[in-house]
PDB file of C-alpha atoms in Angstrom:
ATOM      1  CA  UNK N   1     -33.778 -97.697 -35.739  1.00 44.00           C
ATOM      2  CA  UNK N   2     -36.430 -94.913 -37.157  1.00 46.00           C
ATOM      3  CA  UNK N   3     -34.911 -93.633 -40.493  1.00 42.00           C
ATOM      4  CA  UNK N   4     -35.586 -89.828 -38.396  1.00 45.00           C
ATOM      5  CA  UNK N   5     -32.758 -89.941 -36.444  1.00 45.00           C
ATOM      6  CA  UNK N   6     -30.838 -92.485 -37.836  1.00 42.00           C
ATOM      7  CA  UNK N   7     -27.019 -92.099 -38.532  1.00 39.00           C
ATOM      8  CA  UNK N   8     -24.870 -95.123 -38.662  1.00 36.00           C
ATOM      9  CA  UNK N   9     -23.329 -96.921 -35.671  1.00 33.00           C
ATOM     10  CA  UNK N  10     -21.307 -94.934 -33.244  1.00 34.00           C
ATOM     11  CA  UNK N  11     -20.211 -94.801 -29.683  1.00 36.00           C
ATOM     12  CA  UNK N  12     -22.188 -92.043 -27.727  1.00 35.00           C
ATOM     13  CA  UNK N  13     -18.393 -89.777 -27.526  1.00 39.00           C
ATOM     14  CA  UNK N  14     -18.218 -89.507 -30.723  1.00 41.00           C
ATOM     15  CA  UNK N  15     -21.578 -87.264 -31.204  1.00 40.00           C
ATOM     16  CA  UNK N  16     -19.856 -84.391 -31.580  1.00 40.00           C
ATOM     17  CA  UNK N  17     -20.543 -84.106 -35.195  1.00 39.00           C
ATOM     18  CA  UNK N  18     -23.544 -86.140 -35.230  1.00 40.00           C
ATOM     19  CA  UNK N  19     -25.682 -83.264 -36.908  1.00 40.00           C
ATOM     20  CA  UNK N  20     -22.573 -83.482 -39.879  1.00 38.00           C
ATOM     21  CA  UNK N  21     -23.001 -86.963 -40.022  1.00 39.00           C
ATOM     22  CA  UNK N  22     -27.032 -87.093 -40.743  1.00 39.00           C
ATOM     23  CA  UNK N  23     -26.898 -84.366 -43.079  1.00 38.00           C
ATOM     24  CA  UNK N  24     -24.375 -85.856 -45.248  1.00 38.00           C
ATOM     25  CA  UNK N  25     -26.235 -88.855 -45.258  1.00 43.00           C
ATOM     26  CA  UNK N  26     -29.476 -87.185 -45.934  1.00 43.00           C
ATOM     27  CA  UNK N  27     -30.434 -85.627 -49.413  1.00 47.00           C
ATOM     28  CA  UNK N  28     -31.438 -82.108 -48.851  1.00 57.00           C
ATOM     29  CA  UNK N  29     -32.720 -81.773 -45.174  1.00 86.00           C
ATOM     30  CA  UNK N  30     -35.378 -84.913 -45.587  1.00 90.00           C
ATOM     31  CA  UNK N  31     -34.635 -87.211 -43.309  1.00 92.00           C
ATOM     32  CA  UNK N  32     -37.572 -88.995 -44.868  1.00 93.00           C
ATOM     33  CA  UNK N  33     -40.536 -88.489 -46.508  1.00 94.00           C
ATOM     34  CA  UNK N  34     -42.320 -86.300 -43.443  1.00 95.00           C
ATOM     35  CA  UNK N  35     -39.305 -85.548 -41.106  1.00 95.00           C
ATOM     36  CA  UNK N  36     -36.628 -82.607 -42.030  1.00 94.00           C
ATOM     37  CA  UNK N  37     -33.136 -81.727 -40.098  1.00 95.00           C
ATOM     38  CA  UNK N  38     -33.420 -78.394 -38.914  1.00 93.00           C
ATOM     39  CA  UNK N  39     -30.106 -77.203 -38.222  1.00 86.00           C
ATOM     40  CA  UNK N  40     -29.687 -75.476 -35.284  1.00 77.00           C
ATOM     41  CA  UNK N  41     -28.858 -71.712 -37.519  1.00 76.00           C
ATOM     42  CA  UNK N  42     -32.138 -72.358 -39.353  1.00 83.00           C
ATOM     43  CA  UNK N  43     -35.881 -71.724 -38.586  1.00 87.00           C
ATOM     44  CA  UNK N  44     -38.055 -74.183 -37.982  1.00 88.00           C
ATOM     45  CA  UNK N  45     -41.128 -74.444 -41.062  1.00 87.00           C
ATOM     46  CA  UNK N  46     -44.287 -72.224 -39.334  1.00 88.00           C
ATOM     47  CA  UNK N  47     -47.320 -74.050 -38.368  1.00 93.00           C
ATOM     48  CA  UNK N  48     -45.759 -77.489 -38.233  1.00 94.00           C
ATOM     49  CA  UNK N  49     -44.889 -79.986 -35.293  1.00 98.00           C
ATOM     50  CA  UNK N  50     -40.985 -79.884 -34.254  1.00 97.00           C
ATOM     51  CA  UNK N  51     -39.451 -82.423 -32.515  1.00 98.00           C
ATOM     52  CA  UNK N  52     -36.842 -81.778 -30.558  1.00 97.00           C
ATOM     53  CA  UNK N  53     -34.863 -85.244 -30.567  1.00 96.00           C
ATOM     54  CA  UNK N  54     -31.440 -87.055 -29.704  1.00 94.00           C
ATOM     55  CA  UNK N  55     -30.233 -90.371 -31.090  1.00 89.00           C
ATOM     56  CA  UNK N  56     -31.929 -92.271 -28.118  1.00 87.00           C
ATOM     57  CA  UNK N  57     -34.162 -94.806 -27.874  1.00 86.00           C
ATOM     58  CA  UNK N  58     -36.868 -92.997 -25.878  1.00 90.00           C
ATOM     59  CA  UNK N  59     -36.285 -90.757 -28.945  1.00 94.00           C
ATOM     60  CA  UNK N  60     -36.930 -93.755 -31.454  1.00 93.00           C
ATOM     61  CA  UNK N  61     -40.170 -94.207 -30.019  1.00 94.00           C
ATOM     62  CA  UNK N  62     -41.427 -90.592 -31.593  1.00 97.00           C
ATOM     63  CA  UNK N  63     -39.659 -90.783 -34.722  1.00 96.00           C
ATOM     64  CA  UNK N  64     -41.639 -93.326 -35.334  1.00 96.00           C
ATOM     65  CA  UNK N  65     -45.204 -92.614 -34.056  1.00 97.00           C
ATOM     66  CA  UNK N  66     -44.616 -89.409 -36.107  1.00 98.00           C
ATOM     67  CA  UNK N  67     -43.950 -91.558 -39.068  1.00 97.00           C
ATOM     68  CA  UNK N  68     -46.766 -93.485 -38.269  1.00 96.00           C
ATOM     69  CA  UNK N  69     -49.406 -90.945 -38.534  1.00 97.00           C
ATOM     70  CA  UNK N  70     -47.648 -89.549 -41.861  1.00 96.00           C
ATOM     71  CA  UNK N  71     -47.764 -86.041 -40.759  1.00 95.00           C
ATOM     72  CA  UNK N  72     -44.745 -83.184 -41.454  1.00 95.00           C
ATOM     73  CA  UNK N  73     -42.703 -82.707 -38.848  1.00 97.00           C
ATOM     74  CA  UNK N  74     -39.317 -80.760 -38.594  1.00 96.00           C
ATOM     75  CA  UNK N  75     -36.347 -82.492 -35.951  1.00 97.00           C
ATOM     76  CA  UNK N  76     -33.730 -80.235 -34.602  1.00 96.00           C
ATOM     77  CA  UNK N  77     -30.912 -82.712 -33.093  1.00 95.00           C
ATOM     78  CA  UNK N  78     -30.130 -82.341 -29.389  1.00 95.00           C
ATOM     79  CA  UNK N  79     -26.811 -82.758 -28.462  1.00 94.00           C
ATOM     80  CA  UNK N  80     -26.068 -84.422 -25.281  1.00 91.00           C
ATOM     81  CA  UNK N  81     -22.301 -84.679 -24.852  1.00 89.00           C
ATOM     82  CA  UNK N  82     -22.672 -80.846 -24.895  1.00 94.00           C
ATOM     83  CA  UNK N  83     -25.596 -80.917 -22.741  1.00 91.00           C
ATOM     84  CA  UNK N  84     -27.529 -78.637 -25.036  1.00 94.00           C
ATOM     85  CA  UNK N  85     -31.032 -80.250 -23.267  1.00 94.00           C
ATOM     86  CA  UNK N  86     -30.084 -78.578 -19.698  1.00 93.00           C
ATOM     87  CA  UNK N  87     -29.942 -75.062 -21.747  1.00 96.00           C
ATOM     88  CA  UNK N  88     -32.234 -72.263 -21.217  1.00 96.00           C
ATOM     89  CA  UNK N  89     -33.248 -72.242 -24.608  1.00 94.00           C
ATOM     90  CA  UNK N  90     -33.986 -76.452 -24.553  1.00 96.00           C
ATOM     91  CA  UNK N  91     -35.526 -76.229 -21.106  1.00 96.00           C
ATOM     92  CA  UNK N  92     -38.497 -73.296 -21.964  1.00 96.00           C
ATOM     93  CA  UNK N  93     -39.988 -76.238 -23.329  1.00 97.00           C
ATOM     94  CA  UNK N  94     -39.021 -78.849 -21.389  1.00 96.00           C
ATOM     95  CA  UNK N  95     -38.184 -77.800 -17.639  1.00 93.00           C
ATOM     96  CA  UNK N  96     -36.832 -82.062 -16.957  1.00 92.00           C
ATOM     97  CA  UNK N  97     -34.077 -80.999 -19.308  1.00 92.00           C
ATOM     98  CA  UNK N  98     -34.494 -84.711 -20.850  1.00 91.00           C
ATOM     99  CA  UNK N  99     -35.165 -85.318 -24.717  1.00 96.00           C
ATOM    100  CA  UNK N 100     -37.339 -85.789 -26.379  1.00 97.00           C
ATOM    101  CA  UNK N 101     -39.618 -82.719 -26.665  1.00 98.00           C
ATOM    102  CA  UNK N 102     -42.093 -81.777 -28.907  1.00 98.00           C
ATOM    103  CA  UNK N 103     -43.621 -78.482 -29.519  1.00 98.00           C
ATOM    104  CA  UNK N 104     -46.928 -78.275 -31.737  1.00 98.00           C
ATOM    105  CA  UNK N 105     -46.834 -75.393 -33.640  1.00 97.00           C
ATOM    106  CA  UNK N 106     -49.943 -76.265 -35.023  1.00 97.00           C
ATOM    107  CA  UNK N 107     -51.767 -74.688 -31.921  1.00 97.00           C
ATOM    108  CA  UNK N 108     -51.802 -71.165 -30.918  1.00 96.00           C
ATOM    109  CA  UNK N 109     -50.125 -70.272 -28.529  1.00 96.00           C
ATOM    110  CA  UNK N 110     -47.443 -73.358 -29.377  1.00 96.00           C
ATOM    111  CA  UNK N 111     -48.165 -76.130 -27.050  1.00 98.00           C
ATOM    112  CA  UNK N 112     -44.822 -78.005 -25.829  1.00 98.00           C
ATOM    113  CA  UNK N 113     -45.058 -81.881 -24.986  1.00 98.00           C
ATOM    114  CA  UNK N 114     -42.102 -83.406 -23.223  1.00 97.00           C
ATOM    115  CA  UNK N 115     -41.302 -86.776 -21.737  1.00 95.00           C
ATOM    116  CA  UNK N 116     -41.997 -89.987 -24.246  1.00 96.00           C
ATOM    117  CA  UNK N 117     -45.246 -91.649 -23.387  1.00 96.00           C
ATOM    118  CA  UNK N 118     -47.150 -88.268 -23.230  1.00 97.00           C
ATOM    119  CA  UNK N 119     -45.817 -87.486 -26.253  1.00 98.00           C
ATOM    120  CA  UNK N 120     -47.205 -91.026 -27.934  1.00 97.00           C
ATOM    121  CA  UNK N 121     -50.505 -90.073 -26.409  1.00 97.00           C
ATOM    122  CA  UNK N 122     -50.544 -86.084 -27.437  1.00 98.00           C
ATOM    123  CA  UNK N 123     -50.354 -87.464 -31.090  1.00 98.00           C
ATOM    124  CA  UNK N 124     -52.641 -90.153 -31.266  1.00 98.00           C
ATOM    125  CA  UNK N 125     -54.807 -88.019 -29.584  1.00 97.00           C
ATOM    126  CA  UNK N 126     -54.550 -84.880 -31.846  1.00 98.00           C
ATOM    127  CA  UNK N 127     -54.504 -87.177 -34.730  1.00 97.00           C
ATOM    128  CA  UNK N 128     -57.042 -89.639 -33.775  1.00 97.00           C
ATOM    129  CA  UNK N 129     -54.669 -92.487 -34.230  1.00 96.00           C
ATOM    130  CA  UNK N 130     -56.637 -96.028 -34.240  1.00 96.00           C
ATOM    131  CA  UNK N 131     -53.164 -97.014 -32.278  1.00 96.00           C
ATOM    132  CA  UNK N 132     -54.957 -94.989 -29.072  1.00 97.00           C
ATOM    133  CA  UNK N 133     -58.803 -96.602 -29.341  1.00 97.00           C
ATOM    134  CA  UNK N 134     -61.473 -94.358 -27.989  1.00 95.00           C
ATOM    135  CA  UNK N 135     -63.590 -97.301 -26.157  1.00 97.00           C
ATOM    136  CA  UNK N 136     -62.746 -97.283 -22.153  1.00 97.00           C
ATOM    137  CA  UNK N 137     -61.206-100.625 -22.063  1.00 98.00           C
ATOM    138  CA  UNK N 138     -58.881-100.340 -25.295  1.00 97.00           C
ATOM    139  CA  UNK N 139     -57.693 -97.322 -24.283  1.00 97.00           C
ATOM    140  CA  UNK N 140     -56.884 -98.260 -21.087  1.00 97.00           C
ATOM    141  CA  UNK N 141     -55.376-101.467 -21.995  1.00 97.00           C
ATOM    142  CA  UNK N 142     -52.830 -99.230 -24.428  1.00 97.00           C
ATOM    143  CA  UNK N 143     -52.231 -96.784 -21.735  1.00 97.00           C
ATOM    144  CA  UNK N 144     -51.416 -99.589 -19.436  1.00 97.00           C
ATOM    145  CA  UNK N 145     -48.164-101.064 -21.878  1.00 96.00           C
ATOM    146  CA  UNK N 146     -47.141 -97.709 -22.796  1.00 96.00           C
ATOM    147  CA  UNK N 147     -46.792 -97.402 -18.585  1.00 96.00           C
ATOM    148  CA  UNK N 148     -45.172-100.058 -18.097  1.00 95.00           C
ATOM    149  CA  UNK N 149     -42.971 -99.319 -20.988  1.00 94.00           C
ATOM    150  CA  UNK N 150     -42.268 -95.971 -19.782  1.00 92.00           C
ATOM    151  CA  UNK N 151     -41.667 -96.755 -15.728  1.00 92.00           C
ATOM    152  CA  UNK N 152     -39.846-100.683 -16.264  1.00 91.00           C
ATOM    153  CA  UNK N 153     -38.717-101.374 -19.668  1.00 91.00           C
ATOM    154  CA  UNK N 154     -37.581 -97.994 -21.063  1.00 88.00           C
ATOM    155  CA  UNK N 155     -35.562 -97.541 -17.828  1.00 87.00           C
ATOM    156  CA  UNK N 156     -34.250-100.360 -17.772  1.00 84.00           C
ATOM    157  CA  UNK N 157     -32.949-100.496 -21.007  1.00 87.00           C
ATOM    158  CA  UNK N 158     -31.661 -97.016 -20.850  1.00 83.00           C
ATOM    159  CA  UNK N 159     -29.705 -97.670 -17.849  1.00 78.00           C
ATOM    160  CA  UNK N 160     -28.211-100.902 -19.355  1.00 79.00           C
ATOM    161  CA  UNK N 161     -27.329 -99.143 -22.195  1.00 79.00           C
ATOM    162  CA  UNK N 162     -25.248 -96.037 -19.663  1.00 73.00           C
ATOM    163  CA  UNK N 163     -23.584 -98.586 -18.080  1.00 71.00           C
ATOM    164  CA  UNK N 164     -22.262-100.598 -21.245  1.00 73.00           C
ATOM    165  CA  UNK N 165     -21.700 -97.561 -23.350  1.00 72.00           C
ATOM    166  CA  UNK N 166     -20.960 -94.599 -21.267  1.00 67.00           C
ATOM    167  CA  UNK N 167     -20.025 -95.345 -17.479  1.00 65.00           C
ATOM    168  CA  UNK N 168     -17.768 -99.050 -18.475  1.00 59.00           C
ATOM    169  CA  UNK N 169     -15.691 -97.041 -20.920  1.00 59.00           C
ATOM    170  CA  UNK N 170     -15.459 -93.974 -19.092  1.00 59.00           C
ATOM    171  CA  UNK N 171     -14.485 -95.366 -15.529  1.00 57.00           C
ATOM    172  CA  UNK N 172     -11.433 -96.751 -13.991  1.00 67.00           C
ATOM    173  CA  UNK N 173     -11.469-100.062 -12.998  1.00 70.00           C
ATOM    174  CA  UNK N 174     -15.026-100.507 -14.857  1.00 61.00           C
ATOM    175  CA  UNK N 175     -14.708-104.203 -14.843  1.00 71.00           C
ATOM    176  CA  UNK N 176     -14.704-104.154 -10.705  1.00 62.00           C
ATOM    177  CA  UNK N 177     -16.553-100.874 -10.302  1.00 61.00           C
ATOM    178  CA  UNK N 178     -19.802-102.114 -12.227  1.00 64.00           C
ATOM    179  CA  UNK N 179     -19.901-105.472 -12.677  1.00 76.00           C
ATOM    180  CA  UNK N 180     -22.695-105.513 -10.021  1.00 70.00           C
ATOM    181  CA  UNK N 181     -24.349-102.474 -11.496  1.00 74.00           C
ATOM    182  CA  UNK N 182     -24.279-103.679 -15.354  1.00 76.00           C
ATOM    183  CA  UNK N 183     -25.459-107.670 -14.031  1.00 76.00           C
ATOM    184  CA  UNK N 184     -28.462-105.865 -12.523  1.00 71.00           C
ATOM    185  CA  UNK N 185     -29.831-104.078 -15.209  1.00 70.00           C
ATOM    186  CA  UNK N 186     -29.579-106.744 -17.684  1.00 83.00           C
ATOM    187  CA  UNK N 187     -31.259-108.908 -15.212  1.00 80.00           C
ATOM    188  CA  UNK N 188     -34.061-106.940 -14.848  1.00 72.00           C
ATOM    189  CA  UNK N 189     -34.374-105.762 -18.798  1.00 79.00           C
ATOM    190  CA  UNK N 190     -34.541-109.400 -19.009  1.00 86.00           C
ATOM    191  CA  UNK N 191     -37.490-110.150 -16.245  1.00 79.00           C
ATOM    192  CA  UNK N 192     -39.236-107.225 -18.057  1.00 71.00           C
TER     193      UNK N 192
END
């Protein structure tokens, strides 16, 4: 997993003190050499690109692209078991209420970028990333995986991952109640 948001294996219900658990693991606030944990009673360094990030995989997927392109970024952690992305002050920049988000403070007014693959293209687009090429076929051949990524494989995935994780250990009778649910989305992260 990308060093940003990594923070040593857990089950999703015990995130309550995820943000504890990276910083103690963390010298300083450097998560690494480019990313630093913003916590969430601290500002946010001016003129710099903040990403606004859970410990997800559609999360992953920015972490490192940011890394990547070796530019400064700040990360404030998003907790979802207290559904902190469906607040007012999360959802001003990202109406889906979803993570991740990023907001380029780089730009004036701040521009805000939310849902993954736009994200991936917003930066190697600002940044003029050889991982977006500029010729009409390359590009479009890029754009086309990081589609299907983001409408078959991410989902997929994702919903594999509720279903083991979350819903199985949260549900009664999991074993009868989503056996037909969990079978179909490893089928299909499979065909993908």
């Amino acid at each position: 997993r990308p060093l940003a948001l990594r923070s040593g294996r857990r089950r999703m219900s015990d995130s309550a003190s995820v943000e504890t658990k990276i910083e103690t693991k963390i010298e300083g606030n450097m998560l690494t050499k480019h990313a630093r944990l913003v916590p969430h009673d601290a500002k946010v360094r001016p003129n710099t690109l903040v990403f606004y990030a859970a410990d997800t995989m559609n999360n992953w997927k920015i972490s490192m692209m940011l890394e990547e392109l070796e530019v400064p970024y700040d990360v404030v952690f998003v907790d979802l078991m207290t559904s902190a992305q469906k607040k007012p002050e999360y959802t001003k920049n990202n109406p889906n209420g979803r993570t991740p988000t990023l907001v380029d403070n780089t730009v004036n007014p701040p521009f805000s970028v939310f849902e993954s693959g736009a994200i991936l293209i917003y930066l190697a687009e600002k940044f003029k990333s050889p991982l977006l090429p500029t010729d009409t076929r390359s590009r479009s051949e890029v754009i086309q995986w990081v589609m299907w990524q983001m409408s078959g494989l991410g989902p997929m995935m994702g919903q594999a991952m509720y279903f083991k994780r979350i819903a199985h250990s949260n549900t009664e009778n999991a074993d009868i109640r989503l056996d037909f649910s969990i079978k179909r989305y490893e089928k299909e992260t499979i065909r993908l």
